[in-house]
Coordinates of C-alpha atoms in Angstrom, one line a residue:
M765 CA -1.0 29.0 2.6
K766 CA -3.7 27.0 0.8
V767 CA -2.8 23.5 -0.5
I768 CA -4.8 21.8 -3.3
I769 CA -4.7 18.0 -3.1
A770 CA -5.7 16.1 -6.2
G771 CA -6.9 12.7 -4.9
A772 CA -8.6 11.6 -1.7
G773 CA -7.1 8.2 -1.3
I774 CA -5.1 7.1 1.8
G775 CA -2.2 9.4 1.0
G776 CA -4.3 12.5 0.2
L777 CA -6.6 12.1 3.2
T778 CA -3.7 11.6 5.6
L779 CA -1.9 14.7 4.2
A780 CA -5.0 16.7 4.7
L781 CA -5.2 15.7 8.4
M782 CA -1.5 16.4 8.9
L783 CA -1.8 19.8 7.3
E784 CA -4.8 20.6 9.6
R785 CA -2.7 19.7 12.6
R786 CA -0.1 22.3 11.5
G787 CA -2.6 25.0 10.8
I788 CA -2.4 24.8 7.0
A789 CA -5.5 25.2 4.9
C790 CA -6.2 22.6 2.2
E791 CA -8.9 21.3 0.0
L792 CA -9.2 17.8 -1.6
Y793 CA -10.6 17.0 -5.0
E794 CA -11.5 13.4 -5.7
S795 CA -12.5 12.1 -9.1
V796 CA -15.1 9.5 -7.9
R797 CA -18.6 10.9 -7.1
E798 CA -18.9 9.0 -3.8
I799 CA -16.2 7.5 -1.6
K800 CA -17.3 3.9 -1.0
P801 CA -15.7 1.1 1.0
L802 CA -14.1 -0.6 -2.1
G803 CA -11.2 -2.9 -2.3
V804 CA -9.9 -5.6 0.0
G805 CA -7.4 -5.7 2.8
I806 CA -4.5 -3.6 3.7
N807 CA -1.7 -4.1 6.2
L808 CA -0.4 -1.0 8.0
L809 CA 3.1 -1.4 9.3
P810 CA 4.2 0.2 12.7
H811 CA 5.9 3.2 11.1
A812 CA 2.7 4.1 9.3
V813 CA 0.6 3.4 12.4
N814 CA 3.0 5.6 14.4
E815 CA 2.0 8.6 12.1
L816 CA -1.7 7.8 12.3
E817 CA -1.4 7.7 16.1
Q818 CA -0.1 11.3 16.1
L819 CA -3.4 12.2 14.2
G820 CA -5.4 10.6 17.0
M821 CA -6.7 7.9 14.6
V822 CA -5.4 4.6 16.1
D823 CA -8.1 4.1 18.7
T824 CA -10.7 4.5 16.0
L825 CA -8.9 2.2 13.6
A826 CA -8.4 -0.4 16.3
Q827 CA -12.1 -0.9 16.7
S828 CA -12.2 -2.4 13.2
A829 CA -8.6 -3.5 12.5
V830 CA -6.9 -6.7 13.7
A831 CA -3.6 -6.0 15.6
T832 CA -1.3 -8.4 13.6
S833 CA 0.7 -10.5 16.0
A834 CA 3.1 -12.3 13.7
L835 CA 4.3 -12.9 10.2
H836 CA 5.0 -16.4 8.9
Y837 CA 6.6 -17.6 5.6
Y838 CA 6.1 -21.2 4.3
N839 CA 7.0 -23.1 1.2
Q840 CA 4.3 -24.7 -1.1
Y841 CA 4.2 -27.8 1.2
G842 CA 3.4 -25.8 4.3
Q843 CA 6.9 -26.1 5.8
A844 CA 8.0 -23.2 7.9
I845 CA 10.7 -21.0 6.5
W846 CA 10.7 -17.9 8.7
Q847 CA 8.5 -16.6 11.6
E848 CA 8.7 -13.3 13.5
A849 CA 6.6 -11.4 15.9
R850 CA 5.0 -8.2 14.6
G851 CA 3.6 -5.0 16.1
L852 CA 3.4 -4.7 19.9
A853 CA 4.6 -8.3 20.2
A854 CA 7.8 -7.4 18.4
G855 CA 8.5 -4.5 20.8
Y856 CA 7.2 -1.7 18.6
P857 CA 5.5 1.3 20.4
V858 CA 2.4 0.9 18.3
P859 CA 0.5 -2.1 16.8
Q860 CA 0.6 -3.3 13.2
L861 CA -2.9 -3.1 11.9
S862 CA -4.7 -5.2 9.2
I863 CA -8.0 -3.6 8.0
H864 CA -10.2 -3.4 5.0
R865 CA -8.8 -0.8 2.6
G866 CA -12.2 0.8 1.9
E867 CA -13.0 1.0 5.6
L868 CA -9.7 2.8 6.3
Q869 CA -10.4 5.3 3.5
L870 CA -13.9 6.0 4.9
L871 CA -12.6 6.5 8.4
L872 CA -10.0 8.9 7.2
A873 CA -12.5 10.8 5.0
D874 CA -14.9 11.0 8.0
A875 CA -12.0 12.5 10.1
V876 CA -11.2 15.0 7.3
R877 CA -14.8 16.2 7.1
A878 CA -15.1 16.4 10.9
R879 CA -11.9 18.4 11.4
L880 CA -11.7 20.5 8.2
G881 CA -15.4 20.9 7.5
N882 CA -17.7 19.2 5.0
G883 CA -16.8 21.7 2.3
C884 CA -13.1 20.8 2.1
L885 CA -13.6 17.4 0.3
H886 CA -15.0 17.7 -3.2
T887 CA -16.0 14.5 -5.0
G888 CA -16.7 14.0 -8.7
M889 CA -13.8 16.3 -9.5
S890 CA -11.3 14.9 -12.0
F891 CA -7.9 16.6 -12.4
Q892 CA -7.3 17.9 -15.9
S893 CA -4.3 20.3 -15.9
F894 CA -2.7 23.1 -14.0
S895 CA -0.5 26.2 -14.5
Q896 CA 1.5 28.2 -12.1
D897 CA 3.0 31.7 -11.7
A898 CA 5.0 33.5 -9.1
R899 CA 2.0 33.7 -6.7
G900 CA 0.5 30.3 -6.9
V901 CA -1.2 27.6 -9.0
T902 CA -4.4 27.4 -11.1
V903 CA -5.8 23.9 -11.3
N904 CA -8.5 22.8 -13.8
F905 CA -10.8 20.0 -12.6
L906 CA -13.6 18.4 -14.6
D907 CA -16.7 18.6 -12.5
R908 CA -18.3 15.2 -13.4
N909 CA -21.5 16.2 -11.6
A910 CA -22.1 19.2 -13.8
D911 CA -19.9 18.1 -16.8
Q912 CA -18.0 21.3 -16.9
V913 CA -14.4 22.5 -16.1
R914 CA -13.9 24.4 -12.8
Q915 CA -10.8 26.4 -12.0
V916 CA -9.3 26.4 -8.5
R917 CA -6.6 28.7 -7.2
G918 CA -4.1 27.9 -4.4
D919 CA -0.5 28.2 -3.4
V920 CA 0.5 24.5 -3.8
L921 CA -0.7 21.5 -5.8
I922 CA -0.1 18.0 -4.6
G923 CA -0.8 15.1 -7.0
A924 CA -2.1 12.2 -4.8
D925 CA -4.1 10.8 -7.6
G926 CA -2.8 7.2 -7.6
I927 CA -1.0 4.9 -10.0
H928 CA -2.8 6.4 -13.0
S929 CA -1.9 9.9 -11.9
A930 CA -2.8 12.6 -14.4
L931 CA -0.4 15.1 -12.8
R932 CA 2.5 12.6 -13.1
R933 CA 1.6 12.1 -16.8
Q934 CA 1.7 15.9 -17.3
F935 CA 5.1 16.0 -15.7
H936 CA 6.6 12.8 -17.2
P937 CA 4.6 11.6 -20.2
E938 CA 7.7 9.6 -21.3
A939 CA 8.1 7.8 -18.0
D940 CA 4.5 6.9 -17.2
R941 CA 4.6 3.4 -18.6
L942 CA 3.5 0.6 -16.4
R943 CA 5.9 -2.3 -15.9
F944 CA 4.2 -5.6 -15.8
S945 CA 5.9 -8.3 -13.7
G946 CA 4.3 -11.2 -15.7
R947 CA 2.4 -12.1 -12.5
M948 CA -1.3 -11.8 -11.8
L949 CA -3.0 -11.3 -8.5
W950 CA -6.4 -12.6 -7.5
R951 CA -7.7 -10.9 -4.3
A952 CA -10.8 -11.5 -2.1
T953 CA -12.0 -11.8 1.4
T954 CA -13.6 -15.0 3.0
E955 CA -15.3 -15.4 6.3
A956 CA -13.9 -18.6 7.9
P957 CA -12.8 -20.1 11.2
P958 CA -9.6 -18.5 12.5
Y959 CA -6.3 -20.0 11.7
L960 CA -3.3 -20.1 14.1
D961 CA -3.9 -17.4 16.8
G962 CA -6.5 -15.5 14.7
K963 CA -4.1 -12.6 14.3
T964 CA -1.2 -13.9 12.1
M965 CA -0.3 -12.9 8.6
F966 CA 1.3 -15.6 6.5
M967 CA 2.7 -16.1 3.0
A968 CA 3.4 -19.4 1.3
G969 CA 5.0 -20.5 -2.0
H970 CA 7.5 -18.7 -4.1
Q971 CA 7.9 -16.0 -6.7
D972 CA 5.8 -17.7 -9.4
Q973 CA 3.1 -19.2 -7.1
K974 CA 2.2 -17.6 -3.9
F975 CA -0.7 -17.3 -1.4
V976 CA -1.0 -14.5 1.2
C977 CA -3.5 -14.5 4.1
Y978 CA -4.3 -12.2 7.0
P979 CA -7.5 -11.4 9.1
I980 CA -8.9 -7.9 8.8
S981 CA -11.9 -7.7 11.1
E982 CA -11.5 -7.2 14.8
P983 CA -15.3 -7.3 15.6
L984 CA -15.5 -10.7 13.8
R985 CA -12.4 -12.0 15.6
R986 CA -14.0 -11.2 18.9
Q987 CA -16.9 -13.4 17.9
G988 CA -14.6 -16.3 17.3
R989 CA -14.7 -16.0 13.5
S990 CA -12.3 -14.4 10.9
L991 CA -12.6 -12.3 7.9
I992 CA -9.6 -13.4 5.9
N993 CA -8.1 -11.2 3.3
W994 CA -6.2 -13.3 0.8
I995 CA -4.2 -12.9 -2.4
A996 CA -3.3 -15.7 -4.8
E997 CA -0.5 -14.9 -7.2
L998 CA 0.7 -16.8 -10.3
R999 CA 3.1 -16.1 -13.2
V1000 CA 1.0 -16.0 -16.4
P1001 CA 2.3 -16.9 -19.9
E1002 CA 1.3 -13.6 -21.6
P1003 CA 4.4 -11.3 -21.7
D1004 CA 2.4 -8.1 -22.1
L1005 CA 0.3 -6.1 -19.6
P1006 CA -3.3 -7.4 -19.8
A1007 CA -5.6 -4.9 -21.4
T1008 CA -8.5 -5.6 -19.1
D1009 CA -10.4 -3.9 -16.3
W1010 CA -8.1 -3.9 -13.3
N1011 CA -10.8 -4.6 -10.9
R1012 CA -12.8 -7.2 -12.8
E1013 CA -14.5 -10.0 -11.0
V1014 CA -13.4 -13.4 -12.2
D1015 CA -14.3 -17.0 -11.3
A1016 CA -12.0 -19.0 -9.1
S1017 CA -11.6 -21.6 -11.9
V1018 CA -9.1 -19.2 -13.6
F1019 CA -6.4 -20.0 -11.0
A1020 CA -7.7 -22.3 -8.2
A1021 CA -6.5 -25.6 -9.6
R1022 CA -2.9 -24.5 -9.0
F1023 CA -3.7 -24.4 -5.2
S1024 CA -5.9 -27.5 -5.0
D1025 CA -3.5 -29.5 -2.8
W1026 CA -2.5 -26.6 -0.5
R1027 CA -4.2 -28.1 2.6
W1028 CA -2.2 -28.2 5.8
D1029 CA -3.2 -29.2 9.4
W1030 CA -3.9 -25.6 10.3
I1031 CA -5.5 -24.2 7.2
D1032 CA -7.4 -25.3 4.0
I1033 CA -6.5 -22.8 1.3
P1034 CA -8.8 -24.4 -1.4
D1035 CA -11.7 -24.0 0.9
I1036 CA -10.9 -20.4 1.6
I1037 CA -10.8 -19.7 -2.2
R1038 CA -14.0 -21.6 -2.8
K1039 CA -16.0 -19.7 -0.2
A1040 CA -15.1 -16.2 -1.3
P1041 CA -18.2 -14.3 -2.4
A1042 CA -16.3 -12.4 -5.1
I1043 CA -12.7 -12.5 -6.5
Y1044 CA -11.0 -9.7 -8.3
E1045 CA -8.1 -9.8 -10.7
F1046 CA -5.2 -7.4 -10.8
P1047 CA -1.9 -7.4 -12.7
L1048 CA 1.2 -7.0 -10.5
V1049 CA 2.7 -3.7 -11.8
D1050 CA 4.8 -0.8 -10.9
K1051 CA 6.6 2.1 -12.6
D1052 CA 10.3 3.0 -12.9
P1053 CA 11.4 5.6 -10.3
L1054 CA 11.3 9.2 -11.5
P1055 CA 14.3 11.6 -11.7
K1056 CA 12.2 14.3 -10.0
W1057 CA 8.7 14.8 -8.6
T1058 CA 8.6 18.6 -8.1
Y1059 CA 8.1 21.4 -10.5
G1060 CA 7.8 24.8 -8.9
R1061 CA 4.8 24.7 -6.6
A1062 CA 3.6 21.2 -7.6
T1063 CA 4.7 17.8 -6.5
L1064 CA 3.6 14.1 -6.3
L1065 CA 2.8 11.9 -3.3
G1066 CA 2.1 8.2 -2.8
D1067 CA 1.3 5.9 -5.7
A1068 CA 1.4 8.9 -8.0
A1069 CA 5.1 9.4 -7.2
H1070 CA 6.3 5.8 -6.6
P1071 CA 3.9 3.0 -7.5
M1072 CA 5.4 -0.3 -6.2
Y1073 CA 4.7 -4.0 -6.0
P1074 CA 2.5 -4.8 -2.9
I1075 CA 5.4 -6.6 -1.4
G1076 CA 6.4 -6.0 2.2
S1077 CA 3.1 -4.2 2.9
N1078 CA 4.7 -0.9 2.0
G1079 CA 2.6 0.9 -0.6
S1080 CA 0.2 2.8 1.7
A1081 CA 2.8 3.0 4.5
Q1082 CA 5.1 5.0 2.2
A1083 CA 2.3 7.3 1.2
I1084 CA 1.6 8.1 4.8
L1085 CA 5.4 8.8 5.4
D1086 CA 5.3 11.0 2.3
A1087 CA 2.4 12.9 3.9
R1088 CA 4.2 13.4 7.2
C1089 CA 7.4 14.7 5.5
L1090 CA 5.6 17.0 3.2
A1091 CA 3.4 18.5 5.9
D1092 CA 6.5 19.2 8.0
R1093 CA 8.3 20.9 5.2
L1094 CA 5.3 23.0 4.3
A1095 CA 4.8 24.0 8.0
E1096 CA 8.4 25.2 8.0
A1097 CA 7.8 27.1 4.8
Q1098 CA 5.1 29.2 6.3
A1099 CA 7.7 31.3 8.1
R1100 CA 9.8 31.8 5.0
T1101 CA 9.6 34.2 2.0
P1102 CA 7.3 33.2 -0.9
T1103 CA 10.1 31.1 -2.3
G1104 CA 9.9 29.0 0.8
I1105 CA 7.1 26.9 -0.7
E1106 CA 9.2 25.8 -3.7
L1107 CA 12.2 25.1 -1.4
A1108 CA 9.9 23.0 0.9
L1109 CA 8.8 20.8 -2.0
L1110 CA 12.3 20.3 -3.1
E1111 CA 13.4 19.3 0.5
Y1112 CA 10.5 16.9 0.6
E1113 CA 11.6 15.4 -2.7
A1114 CA 15.2 15.1 -1.6
E1115 CA 14.2 13.1 1.4
R1116 CA 11.5 10.9 0.1
L1117 CA 12.4 10.2 -3.6
P1118 CA 15.6 8.2 -3.0
A1119 CA 14.0 6.3 0.0
T1120 CA 11.0 5.2 -2.0
A1121 CA 13.0 4.5 -5.2
G1122 CA 15.0 2.0 -3.2
I1123 CA 11.9 0.2 -2.0
V1124 CA 10.5 0.1 -5.6
L1125 CA 13.7 -1.6 -6.8
R1126 CA 14.0 -3.9 -3.8
N1127 CA 10.4 -5.0 -4.2
R1128 CA 11.2 -6.1 -7.7
L1129 CA 13.7 -8.5 -6.0
N1130 CA 10.9 -9.7 -3.8
G1131 CA 11.8 -7.7 -0.7
P1132 CA 11.6 -9.7 2.5
E1133 CA 9.8 -12.5 0.5
Q1134 CA 13.2 -13.4 -0.8
V1135 CA 13.3 -16.1 1.9
M1136 CA 10.5 -18.0 0.1
Q1137 CA 12.3 -17.8 -3.3
L1138 CA 15.6 -19.0 -1.8
A1139 CA 13.9 -21.9 -0.1
H1140 CA 12.2 -22.9 -3.4
E1141 CA 15.5 -22.6 -5.4
R1142 CA 17.6 -24.5 -2.9
A1143 CA 15.0 -27.1 -1.9
P1144 CA 12.3 -27.3 -4.6
Q1145 CA 11.0 -30.7 -3.1
G1146 CA 10.9 -29.4 0.4
F1147 CA 13.3 -29.8 3.4
H1148 CA 13.6 -31.4 6.8
H1149 CA 14.5 -28.1 8.6
I1150 CA 14.9 -24.7 7.0
H1151 CA 18.4 -24.3 8.5
D1152 CA 19.5 -27.2 6.4
V1153 CA 18.8 -24.9 3.4
I1154 CA 19.2 -21.3 4.6
P1155 CA 21.3 -20.4 7.7
D1156 CA 19.5 -18.5 10.4
T1157 CA 22.0 -15.6 9.9
E1158 CA 20.9 -15.2 6.3
L1159 CA 17.2 -15.3 7.2
N1160 CA 17.7 -12.7 9.9
G1161 CA 19.8 -10.5 7.5
I1162 CA 17.1 -10.4 4.8
A1163 CA 14.4 -9.4 7.3
A1164 CA 16.6 -6.8 9.0
R1165 CA 17.8 -5.2 5.8
Y1166 CA 14.2 -4.7 4.5
K1167 CA 13.1 -3.2 7.8
R1168 CA 15.9 -0.6 7.7
L1169 CA 15.3 0.2 4.0
A1170 CA 11.5 0.7 4.5
G1171 CA 11.9 2.6 7.7
F1172 CA 10.4 0.2 10.3
D1173 CA 13.4 -1.1 12.1
P1174 CA 12.3 -1.4 15.7
K1175 CA 15.5 0.2 16.9
A1176 CA 14.8 3.3 14.8
L1177 CA 11.0 3.7 15.5
K1178 CA 10.3 5.5 18.8
K1179 CA 7.0 6.7 20.1
P1180 CA 7.0 10.5 20.1

């Protein structure tokens, strides 16, 4: 069996490593000419780290990533709403890791080249179209280095080509519309003194005005400093999706005034914003869940299949879980008749499509961040104690439901 993977993001690279562990040949085709450490931070939840540990990647990642110790929620006045331990401190068998997204991608790409060979990862190759027959798939890529179309033959095609997936568009042109939430994100990293214990992730505010922070550099943490990944989020007046570059650099003056008084005794948010070397603007978008991902010998994975709001730190985690499920099903198919491949892809879809569709829809309701919205709605001027506003049982219930839905309930996650 030979698998063709369109896209060398986190999902595609993880799938390649998982296929290699199962003795399945694959090649990756990535549209960018060079994989660079782009982007900002990413938070890997324990169920995703559990899969990466099985690939022998956690020790490598832990040299760069901060092992997140806790998650805190606050209102816009810095009053505590909810706090819980995370990772090893919460009893998981593996840590929760916060790392620079580009650094994670490079480490995965290095592992792919080391284990599968340098020739398996092709860059500057943009997916154009594909066809299939009873014996396999023929995929057309535009070689951006030579400006010509190249054909590749394989047994399976996996579209791991992100939120703007060309394969998804070929499957579902009518269902490829982005849904804009009406909220804009500004993302950056700032080197600063550590806050709290130097390993805590926190969110403050409510649905229409929110600030998220977490440290992402373990080497800097050991030096007594912190590389803080942060996201400022605001509802914007324009009702339509902004037609701008989704990675454009903007000045802090676009949004910073709304956070000018967010200074508390343990953190100075205006100062963190002010000291960022570069700030990037993104619209908060997703897409409606699809009725199906699989057509014969081709299917979708990760953001190509289920783009979701970055709420609950689940986008990349779900791509990694997709990769594990798909690799397992394809490994089982090796022992079947030729129709085993198509059945394997359908089994993968049957398991992962409903699970991820539920997260997409729950994230539109703010996922576990509902606690901040409830606190804002019930006590817009603040509170003396959160239990005067939201009972502890309700807070616990919101957190527990999302963990079960997303697949990282501590009771269900066991170290293999």
